[in-house]
């Protein structure tokens, strides 16, 4: 049976020393200038000491005009080369060194939010439209309050022109080149959670009739062009992965989804991280349930059935494995115990285990799971659902509860950056 302690070698040659990867989470530590701040470096130094097989950073936006949150680190302009941009490379090298000083290879999650760029985020101005493959606004619900809040937070997008597509492609490539020159081990293209790449892949948000729309292959052209352009300009040992949504797709579009994954595999993607959800339907936060409802207690987490339920997207990952057995798969979402992680490996559903929220309250959570001297009851971290304030329950938006949950763990990350002890939700 595969062990959590096993190393994993990617097609590029990069090796993760074990199967546990610190997953990407929102840190909100880019400051007003959207750069890697001292606080950001401090929290990654702690994760770097945590015995993780690999570290995924939070979102690094490829365009400072289009941010997911006001404090995301971002590329501020065109990147040419390390000689012409010495100060820029030096700034990001500090980030790479903080992540990797204690050994784990670190992958930068590159992102463009597309239509999910908050009105107040980015330097395009609060009244400028975000961009998207098609001019389809976010749908937070049919009620007046839902539609008004959606419009207030996310301006309706405009459809991208070919010039827009060429620019964003170049921004992804420039960002990847910068990360390679700064010393990171690779990049992950954020193609999930409703961000721009996912918007192109998904027929619900992409109704284009040109080369980027229509068939599953056409909808994948945007990300495949980005991948090939990056691969052409970075070292062969530099990893390129992708985070891919599972939750957007129903049985009717399942074959389209498998087609797109097959195209990524054929292109030579290093790994695919299986996640899911969007701002409209935030499945990445967890299974349905009332805010404040506790997760199963330790004594309930011993059965195989419970271990299987721990991984949010296990079934989808298993389906991908059946179709593409040679793909390196990372499964992220819901892992809280060694038993749950080992169960996913035993089912051959994945090669790597992505862990987010437990790492926000225990930067060394990987050590806990890797320590064979600890019992199953000890090798876990039970997290209750974060209770939302009473007023939030009157707002008919699922994103409010999801945002509150995300905000809670972002605050724990910021406590780590300040040298303070994180605390568990109660």
GROMACS .gro file of C-alpha atoms in nm:
model
  426
    1UNK     CA    1   0.000   0.000   0.000
    2UNK     CA    2   0.132   0.349  -0.078
    3UNK     CA    3   0.268   0.535   0.223
    4UNK     CA    4   0.235   0.905   0.304
    5UNK     CA    5   0.615   0.901   0.342
    6UNK     CA    6   0.674   0.791  -0.019
    7UNK     CA    7   0.847   1.039  -0.251
    8UNK     CA    8   0.664   1.138  -0.569
    9UNK     CA    9   0.850   1.223  -0.891
   10UNK     CA   10   0.680   1.447  -1.145
   11UNK     CA   11   0.731   1.422  -1.524
   12UNK     CA   12   0.955   1.732  -1.513
   13UNK     CA   13   1.186   1.550  -1.272
   14UNK     CA   14   1.086   1.748  -0.963
   15UNK     CA   15   1.057   1.523  -0.658
   16UNK     CA   16   0.825   1.577  -0.361
   17UNK     CA   17   0.993   1.403  -0.063
   18UNK     CA   18   0.655   1.286   0.068
   19UNK     CA   19   0.290   1.289  -0.044
   20UNK     CA   20   0.159   1.571   0.176
   21UNK     CA   21   0.130   1.913   0.011
   22UNK     CA   22   0.035   2.235   0.187
   23UNK     CA   23  -0.254   2.349  -0.030
   24UNK     CA   24  -0.312   2.705  -0.146
   25UNK     CA   25  -0.508   2.933   0.086
   26UNK     CA   26  -0.586   3.305   0.089
   27UNK     CA   27  -0.329   3.485   0.304
   28UNK     CA   28  -0.431   3.848   0.234
   29UNK     CA   29  -0.071   3.949   0.308
   30UNK     CA   30   0.031   4.124  -0.013
   31UNK     CA   31  -0.020   4.466   0.143
   32UNK     CA   32  -0.130   4.777  -0.044
   33UNK     CA   33   0.150   4.734  -0.297
   34UNK     CA   34   0.060   4.371  -0.375
   35UNK     CA   35   0.409   4.233  -0.319
   36UNK     CA   36   0.552   3.954  -0.102
   37UNK     CA   37   0.563   4.130   0.235
   38UNK     CA   38   0.770   4.046   0.540
   39UNK     CA   39   0.455   3.902   0.700
   40UNK     CA   40   0.399   3.673   0.403
   41UNK     CA   41   0.758   3.551   0.423
   42UNK     CA   42   0.726   3.477   0.795
   43UNK     CA   43   0.426   3.250   0.756
   44UNK     CA   44   0.590   3.058   0.471
   45UNK     CA   45   0.902   3.013   0.680
   46UNK     CA   46   0.682   2.832   0.934
   47UNK     CA   47   0.523   2.611   0.669
   48UNK     CA   48   0.869   2.545   0.527
   49UNK     CA   49   0.967   2.390   0.861
   50UNK     CA   50   0.656   2.174   0.872
   51UNK     CA   51   0.785   1.859   0.695
   52UNK     CA   52   0.556   1.909   0.396
   53UNK     CA   53   0.640   1.722   0.077
   54UNK     CA   54   0.556   2.038  -0.115
   55UNK     CA   55   0.414   2.385  -0.063
   56UNK     CA   56   0.158   2.556  -0.282
   57UNK     CA   57   0.138   2.931  -0.238
   58UNK     CA   58  -0.185   3.125  -0.227
   59UNK     CA   59  -0.298   3.314  -0.535
   60UNK     CA   60  -0.039   3.521  -0.714
   61UNK     CA   61  -0.233   3.730  -0.963
   62UNK     CA   62  -0.084   3.776  -1.307
   63UNK     CA   63  -0.242   4.121  -1.357
   64UNK     CA   64  -0.242   4.383  -1.084
   65UNK     CA   65  -0.544   4.547  -1.246
   66UNK     CA   66  -0.755   4.236  -1.188
   67UNK     CA   67  -0.722   4.093  -0.837
   68UNK     CA   68  -0.931   3.845  -0.644
   69UNK     CA   69  -0.884   4.038  -0.319
   70UNK     CA   70  -0.726   4.381  -0.261
   71UNK     CA   71  -0.420   4.228  -0.094
   72UNK     CA   72  -0.316   3.952  -0.334
   73UNK     CA   73   0.048   3.951  -0.443
   74UNK     CA   74   0.057   4.030  -0.813
   75UNK     CA   75   0.275   4.104  -1.111
   76UNK     CA   76   0.271   4.481  -1.153
   77UNK     CA   77   0.390   4.502  -1.513
   78UNK     CA   78   0.579   4.334  -1.794
   79UNK     CA   79   0.869   4.110  -1.694
   80UNK     CA   80   1.159   4.098  -1.936
   81UNK     CA   81   1.461   3.921  -1.783
   82UNK     CA   82   1.655   3.899  -1.454
   83UNK     CA   83   1.915   4.153  -1.563
   84UNK     CA   84   1.658   4.418  -1.651
   85UNK     CA   85   1.438   4.345  -1.349
   86UNK     CA   86   1.695   4.281  -1.075
   87UNK     CA   87   1.495   4.435  -0.792
   88UNK     CA   88   1.179   4.248  -0.892
   89UNK     CA   89   1.361   3.915  -0.904
   90UNK     CA   90   1.528   3.989  -0.568
   91UNK     CA   91   1.189   4.059  -0.408
   92UNK     CA   92   1.036   3.732  -0.527
   93UNK     CA   93   1.356   3.539  -0.450
   94UNK     CA   94   1.304   3.624  -0.082
   95UNK     CA   95   0.962   3.459  -0.109
   96UNK     CA   96   1.106   3.149  -0.277
   97UNK     CA   97   1.384   3.123  -0.019
   98UNK     CA   98   1.137   3.155   0.270
   99UNK     CA   99   0.932   2.869   0.129
  100UNK     CA  100   1.219   2.638   0.038
  101UNK     CA  101   1.494   2.712   0.290
  102UNK     CA  102   1.408   2.399   0.487
  103UNK     CA  103   1.368   2.169   0.189
  104UNK     CA  104   1.017   2.143   0.046
  105UNK     CA  105   0.980   2.234  -0.322
  106UNK     CA  106   0.738   2.523  -0.360
  107UNK     CA  107   0.489   2.585  -0.638
  108UNK     CA  108   0.337   2.928  -0.706
  109UNK     CA  109  -0.036   2.929  -0.779
  110UNK     CA  110  -0.082   3.170  -1.071
  111UNK     CA  111  -0.429   3.313  -1.111
  112UNK     CA  112  -0.646   3.557  -1.299
  113UNK     CA  113  -0.990   3.604  -1.140
  114UNK     CA  114  -1.173   3.706  -1.456
  115UNK     CA  115  -1.531   3.796  -1.368
  116UNK     CA  116  -1.465   3.704  -1.003
  117UNK     CA  117  -1.255   4.013  -0.948
  118UNK     CA  118  -1.406   4.218  -0.668
  119UNK     CA  119  -1.510   4.573  -0.757
  120UNK     CA  120  -1.265   4.710  -0.498
  121UNK     CA  121  -0.977   4.482  -0.599
  122UNK     CA  122  -0.715   4.578  -0.854
  123UNK     CA  123  -0.603   4.902  -1.011
  124UNK     CA  124  -0.855   4.913  -1.293
  125UNK     CA  125  -1.092   5.127  -1.082
  126UNK     CA  126  -1.423   5.042  -0.910
  127UNK     CA  127  -1.639   5.118  -1.215
  128UNK     CA  128  -1.432   4.938  -1.479
  129UNK     CA  129  -1.554   4.600  -1.596
  130UNK     CA  130  -1.362   4.281  -1.525
  131UNK     CA  131  -1.293   4.052  -1.820
  132UNK     CA  132  -1.429   3.706  -1.898
  133UNK     CA  133  -1.458   3.470  -2.194
  134UNK     CA  134  -1.822   3.577  -2.230
  135UNK     CA  135  -2.015   3.872  -2.089
  136UNK     CA  136  -2.203   3.658  -1.838
  137UNK     CA  137  -2.224   3.805  -1.486
  138UNK     CA  138  -2.201   3.599  -1.170
  139UNK     CA  139  -2.531   3.444  -1.068
  140UNK     CA  140  -2.564   3.452  -0.691
  141UNK     CA  141  -2.939   3.385  -0.697
  142UNK     CA  142  -3.269   3.510  -0.835
  143UNK     CA  143  -3.379   3.727  -0.543
  144UNK     CA  144  -3.349   4.106  -0.553
  145UNK     CA  145  -3.100   4.114  -0.262
  146UNK     CA  146  -2.890   3.839  -0.418
  147UNK     CA  147  -2.878   4.011  -0.756
  148UNK     CA  148  -2.803   4.350  -0.603
  149UNK     CA  149  -2.522   4.217  -0.382
  150UNK     CA  150  -2.374   4.029  -0.674
  151UNK     CA  151  -2.372   4.345  -0.889
  152UNK     CA  152  -2.234   4.554  -0.602
  153UNK     CA  153  -1.943   4.319  -0.536
  154UNK     CA  154  -1.874   4.199  -0.892
  155UNK     CA  155  -1.936   4.434  -1.187
  156UNK     CA  156  -2.073   4.264  -1.500
  157UNK     CA  157  -1.779   4.149  -1.714
  158UNK     CA  158  -1.704   4.232  -2.073
  159UNK     CA  159  -1.616   3.964  -2.326
  160UNK     CA  160  -1.245   3.934  -2.393
  161UNK     CA  161  -1.113   4.030  -2.733
  162UNK     CA  162  -0.829   3.845  -2.902
  163UNK     CA  163  -0.600   4.124  -2.782
  164UNK     CA  164  -0.717   4.063  -2.424
  165UNK     CA  165  -0.652   3.690  -2.459
  166UNK     CA  166  -0.304   3.752  -2.599
  167UNK     CA  167  -0.226   3.994  -2.316
  168UNK     CA  168  -0.342   3.762  -2.038
  169UNK     CA  169  -0.153   3.471  -2.196
  170UNK     CA  170   0.162   3.684  -2.195
  171UNK     CA  171   0.096   3.782  -1.831
  172UNK     CA  172   0.080   3.416  -1.727
  173UNK     CA  173   0.402   3.348  -1.917
  174UNK     CA  174   0.580   3.651  -1.771
  175UNK     CA  175   0.473   3.551  -1.421
  176UNK     CA  176   0.598   3.195  -1.468
  177UNK     CA  177   0.932   3.320  -1.604
  178UNK     CA  178   0.968   3.547  -1.302
  179UNK     CA  179   0.895   3.263  -1.060
  180UNK     CA  180   1.149   3.040  -1.232
  181UNK     CA  181   1.415   3.313  -1.222
  182UNK     CA  182   1.334   3.380  -0.855
  183UNK     CA  183   1.404   3.018  -0.766
  184UNK     CA  184   1.062   2.861  -0.719
  185UNK     CA  185   1.023   2.496  -0.821
  186UNK     CA  186   0.720   2.547  -1.041
  187UNK     CA  187   0.383   2.706  -1.098
  188UNK     CA  188   0.026   2.586  -1.080
  189UNK     CA  189  -0.229   2.738  -1.316
  190UNK     CA  190  -0.548   2.806  -1.121
  191UNK     CA  191  -0.812   2.647  -1.340
  192UNK     CA  192  -1.071   2.595  -1.068
  193UNK     CA  193  -1.300   2.781  -0.827
  194UNK     CA  194  -1.458   2.985  -1.106
  195UNK     CA  195  -1.149   3.190  -1.195
  196UNK     CA  196  -1.064   3.290  -1.552
  197UNK     CA  197  -0.916   2.963  -1.679
  198UNK     CA  198  -1.210   2.773  -1.531
  199UNK     CA  199  -1.445   3.025  -1.694
  200UNK     CA  200  -1.300   2.932  -2.033
  201UNK     CA  201  -1.322   2.557  -1.964
  202UNK     CA  202  -1.682   2.569  -1.842
  203UNK     CA  203  -1.969   2.584  -2.095
  204UNK     CA  204  -2.184   2.772  -1.842
  205UNK     CA  205  -1.951   3.073  -1.853
  206UNK     CA  206  -1.805   3.032  -2.203
  207UNK     CA  207  -2.052   3.069  -2.489
  208UNK     CA  208  -1.802   3.196  -2.742
  209UNK     CA  209  -1.832   3.087  -3.104
  210UNK     CA  210  -1.468   3.140  -3.205
  211UNK     CA  211  -1.165   2.916  -3.156
  212UNK     CA  212  -1.198   2.943  -2.775
  213UNK     CA  213  -1.559   2.826  -2.745
  214UNK     CA  214  -1.802   2.556  -2.844
  215UNK     CA  215  -1.636   2.216  -2.816
  216UNK     CA  216  -1.456   2.090  -2.508
  217UNK     CA  217  -1.126   2.110  -2.697
  218UNK     CA  218  -1.188   2.469  -2.806
  219UNK     CA  219  -1.273   2.572  -2.450
  220UNK     CA  220  -0.940   2.421  -2.339
  221UNK     CA  221  -0.741   2.615  -2.600
  222UNK     CA  222  -0.684   2.914  -2.370
  223UNK     CA  223  -0.515   2.712  -2.096
  224UNK     CA  224  -0.330   2.484  -2.338
  225UNK     CA  225  -0.182   2.785  -2.516
  226UNK     CA  226  -0.069   2.923  -2.179
  227UNK     CA  227   0.085   2.589  -2.082
  228UNK     CA  228   0.279   2.548  -2.408
  229UNK     CA  229   0.401   2.909  -2.399
  230UNK     CA  230   0.529   2.869  -2.044
  231UNK     CA  231   0.693   2.532  -2.114
  232UNK     CA  232   0.884   2.690  -2.403
  233UNK     CA  233   1.057   2.952  -2.183
  234UNK     CA  234   1.120   2.786  -1.846
  235UNK     CA  235   1.378   2.519  -1.755
  236UNK     CA  236   1.270   2.160  -1.832
  237UNK     CA  237   1.286   2.075  -1.461
  238UNK     CA  238   1.044   2.359  -1.374
  239UNK     CA  239   0.709   2.208  -1.280
  240UNK     CA  240   0.380   2.320  -1.439
  241UNK     CA  241   0.062   2.189  -1.281
  242UNK     CA  242  -0.302   2.290  -1.285
  243UNK     CA  243  -0.582   2.311  -1.032
  244UNK     CA  244  -0.893   2.170  -1.198
  245UNK     CA  245  -1.256   2.192  -1.095
  246UNK     CA  246  -1.462   1.879  -1.042
  247UNK     CA  247  -1.779   2.030  -0.899
  248UNK     CA  248  -1.890   2.239  -1.196
  249UNK     CA  249  -1.966   1.945  -1.416
  250UNK     CA  250  -2.270   1.718  -1.431
  251UNK     CA  251  -2.320   1.383  -1.599
  252UNK     CA  252  -2.416   1.549  -1.927
  253UNK     CA  253  -2.078   1.722  -1.956
  254UNK     CA  254  -1.867   1.449  -1.795
  255UNK     CA  255  -1.717   1.338  -2.126
  256UNK     CA  256  -1.626   1.697  -2.210
  257UNK     CA  257  -1.447   1.719  -1.877
  258UNK     CA  258  -1.255   1.397  -1.941
  259UNK     CA  259  -1.163   1.526  -2.287
  260UNK     CA  260  -1.013   1.842  -2.141
  261UNK     CA  261  -0.817   1.646  -1.881
  262UNK     CA  262  -0.692   1.418  -2.159
  263UNK     CA  263  -0.568   1.718  -2.355
  264UNK     CA  264  -0.379   1.843  -2.050
  265UNK     CA  265  -0.228   1.499  -1.999
  266UNK     CA  266  -0.126   1.480  -2.366
  267UNK     CA  267   0.034   1.824  -2.340
  268UNK     CA  268   0.258   1.699  -2.058
  269UNK     CA  269   0.111   1.863  -1.749
  270UNK     CA  270   0.313   1.770  -1.440
  271UNK     CA  271   0.016   1.721  -1.211
  272UNK     CA  272  -0.353   1.796  -1.183
  273UNK     CA  273  -0.494   1.907  -0.850
  274UNK     CA  274  -0.859   1.807  -0.814
  275UNK     CA  275  -1.068   2.063  -0.631
  276UNK     CA  276  -1.408   2.217  -0.695
  277UNK     CA  277  -1.656   2.497  -0.646
  278UNK     CA  278  -1.701   2.860  -0.748
  279UNK     CA  279  -1.817   3.181  -0.583
  280UNK     CA  280  -2.165   3.091  -0.706
  281UNK     CA  281  -2.147   2.742  -0.554
  282UNK     CA  282  -1.858   2.723  -0.303
  283UNK     CA  283  -1.815   2.345  -0.276
  284UNK     CA  284  -1.444   2.390  -0.196
  285UNK     CA  285  -1.547   2.503   0.154
  286UNK     CA  286  -1.701   2.170   0.240
  287UNK     CA  287  -2.009   1.952   0.221
  288UNK     CA  288  -2.352   2.104   0.276
  289UNK     CA  289  -2.444   2.176   0.635
  290UNK     CA  290  -2.555   2.445   0.867
  291UNK     CA  291  -2.290   2.698   0.967
  292UNK     CA  292  -2.151   2.605   1.304
  293UNK     CA  293  -2.236   2.238   1.262
  294UNK     CA  294  -1.942   2.035   1.396
  295UNK     CA  295  -1.748   1.791   1.190
  296UNK     CA  296  -1.746   1.426   1.307
  297UNK     CA  297  -1.571   1.379   1.638
  298UNK     CA  298  -1.261   1.156   1.667
  299UNK     CA  299  -1.448   0.847   1.784
  300UNK     CA  300  -1.662   0.866   1.470
  301UNK     CA  301  -1.368   0.882   1.229
  302UNK     CA  302  -1.251   0.521   1.241
  303UNK     CA  303  -1.460   0.351   0.973
  304UNK     CA  304  -1.364   0.322   0.608
  305UNK     CA  305  -1.692   0.488   0.519
  306UNK     CA  306  -1.604   0.796   0.723
  307UNK     CA  307  -1.251   0.798   0.583
  308UNK     CA  308  -1.396   0.796   0.232
  309UNK     CA  309  -1.627   1.087   0.314
  310UNK     CA  310  -1.331   1.292   0.438
  311UNK     CA  311  -1.214   1.370   0.084
  312UNK     CA  312  -1.463   1.607  -0.082
  313UNK     CA  313  -1.381   1.508  -0.442
  314UNK     CA  314  -1.270   1.144  -0.411
  315UNK     CA  315  -1.521   1.001  -0.659
  316UNK     CA  316  -1.421   1.241  -0.934
  317UNK     CA  317  -1.050   1.178  -0.875
  318UNK     CA  318  -1.111   0.804  -0.900
  319UNK     CA  319  -1.286   0.853  -1.234
  320UNK     CA  320  -0.992   1.054  -1.366
  321UNK     CA  321  -0.749   0.787  -1.248
  322UNK     CA  322  -0.945   0.520  -1.434
  323UNK     CA  323  -0.924   0.715  -1.761
  324UNK     CA  324  -0.568   0.845  -1.721
  325UNK     CA  325  -0.374   0.611  -1.492
  326UNK     CA  326  -0.036   0.776  -1.554
  327UNK     CA  327  -0.141   1.128  -1.452
  328UNK     CA  328  -0.002   1.258  -1.125
  329UNK     CA  329  -0.312   1.357  -0.927
  330UNK     CA  330  -0.338   1.571  -0.616
  331UNK     CA  331  -0.663   1.553  -0.423
  332UNK     CA  332  -0.744   1.854  -0.206
  333UNK     CA  333  -1.038   1.925   0.021
  334UNK     CA  334  -1.152   1.781   0.352
  335UNK     CA  335  -0.851   1.585   0.476
  336UNK     CA  336  -0.824   1.601   0.853
  337UNK     CA  337  -0.683   1.259   0.951
  338UNK     CA  338  -0.407   1.018   0.858
  339UNK     CA  339  -0.675   0.752   0.806
  340UNK     CA  340  -0.857   0.968   0.551
  341UNK     CA  341  -0.539   1.046   0.358
  342UNK     CA  342  -0.429   0.682   0.358
  343UNK     CA  343  -0.773   0.571   0.243
  344UNK     CA  344  -0.756   0.800  -0.063
  345UNK     CA  345  -0.414   0.655  -0.149
  346UNK     CA  346  -0.533   0.299  -0.094
  347UNK     CA  347  -0.813   0.357  -0.345
  348UNK     CA  348  -0.554   0.472  -0.602
  349UNK     CA  349  -0.748   0.797  -0.632
  350UNK     CA  350  -0.443   1.022  -0.606
  351UNK     CA  351  -0.067   1.045  -0.564
  352UNK     CA  352  -0.056   1.361  -0.353
  353UNK     CA  353  -0.273   1.480  -0.065
  354UNK     CA  354  -0.344   1.854  -0.053
  355UNK     CA  355  -0.416   1.993   0.295
  356UNK     CA  356  -0.538   2.345   0.357
  357UNK     CA  357  -0.726   2.451   0.669
  358UNK     CA  358  -0.543   2.219   0.913
  359UNK     CA  359  -0.219   2.384   0.799
  360UNK     CA  360  -0.366   2.723   0.888
  361UNK     CA  361  -0.400   2.625   1.253
  362UNK     CA  362  -0.097   2.394   1.269
  363UNK     CA  363   0.188   2.476   1.025
  364UNK     CA  364   0.348   2.142   1.119
  365UNK     CA  365   0.038   1.930   1.061
  366UNK     CA  366   0.231   1.716   0.810
  367UNK     CA  367   0.466   1.603   1.090
  368UNK     CA  368   0.163   1.475   1.281
  369UNK     CA  369   0.041   1.260   0.993
  370UNK     CA  370   0.387   1.132   0.903
  371UNK     CA  371   0.476   1.024   1.259
  372UNK     CA  372   0.411   0.650   1.266
  373UNK     CA  373   0.460   0.644   1.643
  374UNK     CA  374   0.128   0.827   1.684
  375UNK     CA  375  -0.200   0.637   1.693
  376UNK     CA  376  -0.482   0.701   1.447
  377UNK     CA  377  -0.668   0.896   1.715
  378UNK     CA  378  -0.364   1.121   1.763
  379UNK     CA  379  -0.285   1.168   1.392
  380UNK     CA  380  -0.572   1.400   1.312
  381UNK     CA  381  -0.707   1.750   1.363
  382UNK     CA  382  -1.083   1.785   1.407
  383UNK     CA  383  -1.217   2.119   1.284
  384UNK     CA  384  -1.567   2.239   1.364
  385UNK     CA  385  -1.750   2.445   1.106
  386UNK     CA  386  -1.694   2.815   1.162
  387UNK     CA  387  -2.002   2.975   1.314
  388UNK     CA  388  -2.127   3.277   1.122
  389UNK     CA  389  -2.277   3.577   1.305
  390UNK     CA  390  -2.655   3.583   1.343
  391UNK     CA  391  -2.701   3.862   1.088
  392UNK     CA  392  -2.528   3.662   0.814
  393UNK     CA  393  -2.792   3.391   0.837
  394UNK     CA  394  -3.049   3.640   0.705
  395UNK     CA  395  -2.850   3.702   0.386
  396UNK     CA  396  -2.955   3.441   0.124
  397UNK     CA  397  -2.610   3.394  -0.026
  398UNK     CA  398  -2.412   3.073   0.018
  399UNK     CA  399  -2.099   3.275  -0.055
  400UNK     CA  400  -2.147   3.469   0.270
  401UNK     CA  401  -2.101   3.160   0.486
  402UNK     CA  402  -1.819   3.037   0.263
  403UNK     CA  403  -1.652   3.377   0.282
  404UNK     CA  404  -1.681   3.382   0.659
  405UNK     CA  405  -1.519   3.037   0.676
  406UNK     CA  406  -1.237   3.144   0.446
  407UNK     CA  407  -1.188   3.467   0.640
  408UNK     CA  408  -1.154   3.274   0.965
  409UNK     CA  409  -0.861   3.068   0.835
  410UNK     CA  410  -0.704   3.370   0.669
  411UNK     CA  411  -0.696   3.531   1.013
  412UNK     CA  412  -0.521   3.223   1.154
  413UNK     CA  413  -0.258   3.250   0.882
  414UNK     CA  414  -0.208   3.615   0.974
  415UNK     CA  415  -0.166   3.515   1.339
  416UNK     CA  416   0.112   3.277   1.236
  417UNK     CA  417   0.278   3.563   1.046
  418UNK     CA  418   0.273   3.772   1.366
  419UNK     CA  419   0.423   3.491   1.574
  420UNK     CA  420   0.092   3.428   1.750
  421UNK     CA  421  -0.069   3.093   1.816
  422UNK     CA  422  -0.361   3.008   1.585
  423UNK     CA  423  -0.680   2.880   1.744
  424UNK     CA  424  -0.940   2.624   1.647
  425UNK     CA  425  -1.300   2.716   1.562
  426UNK     CA  426  -1.543   2.640   1.845
   0.00000   0.00000   0.00000
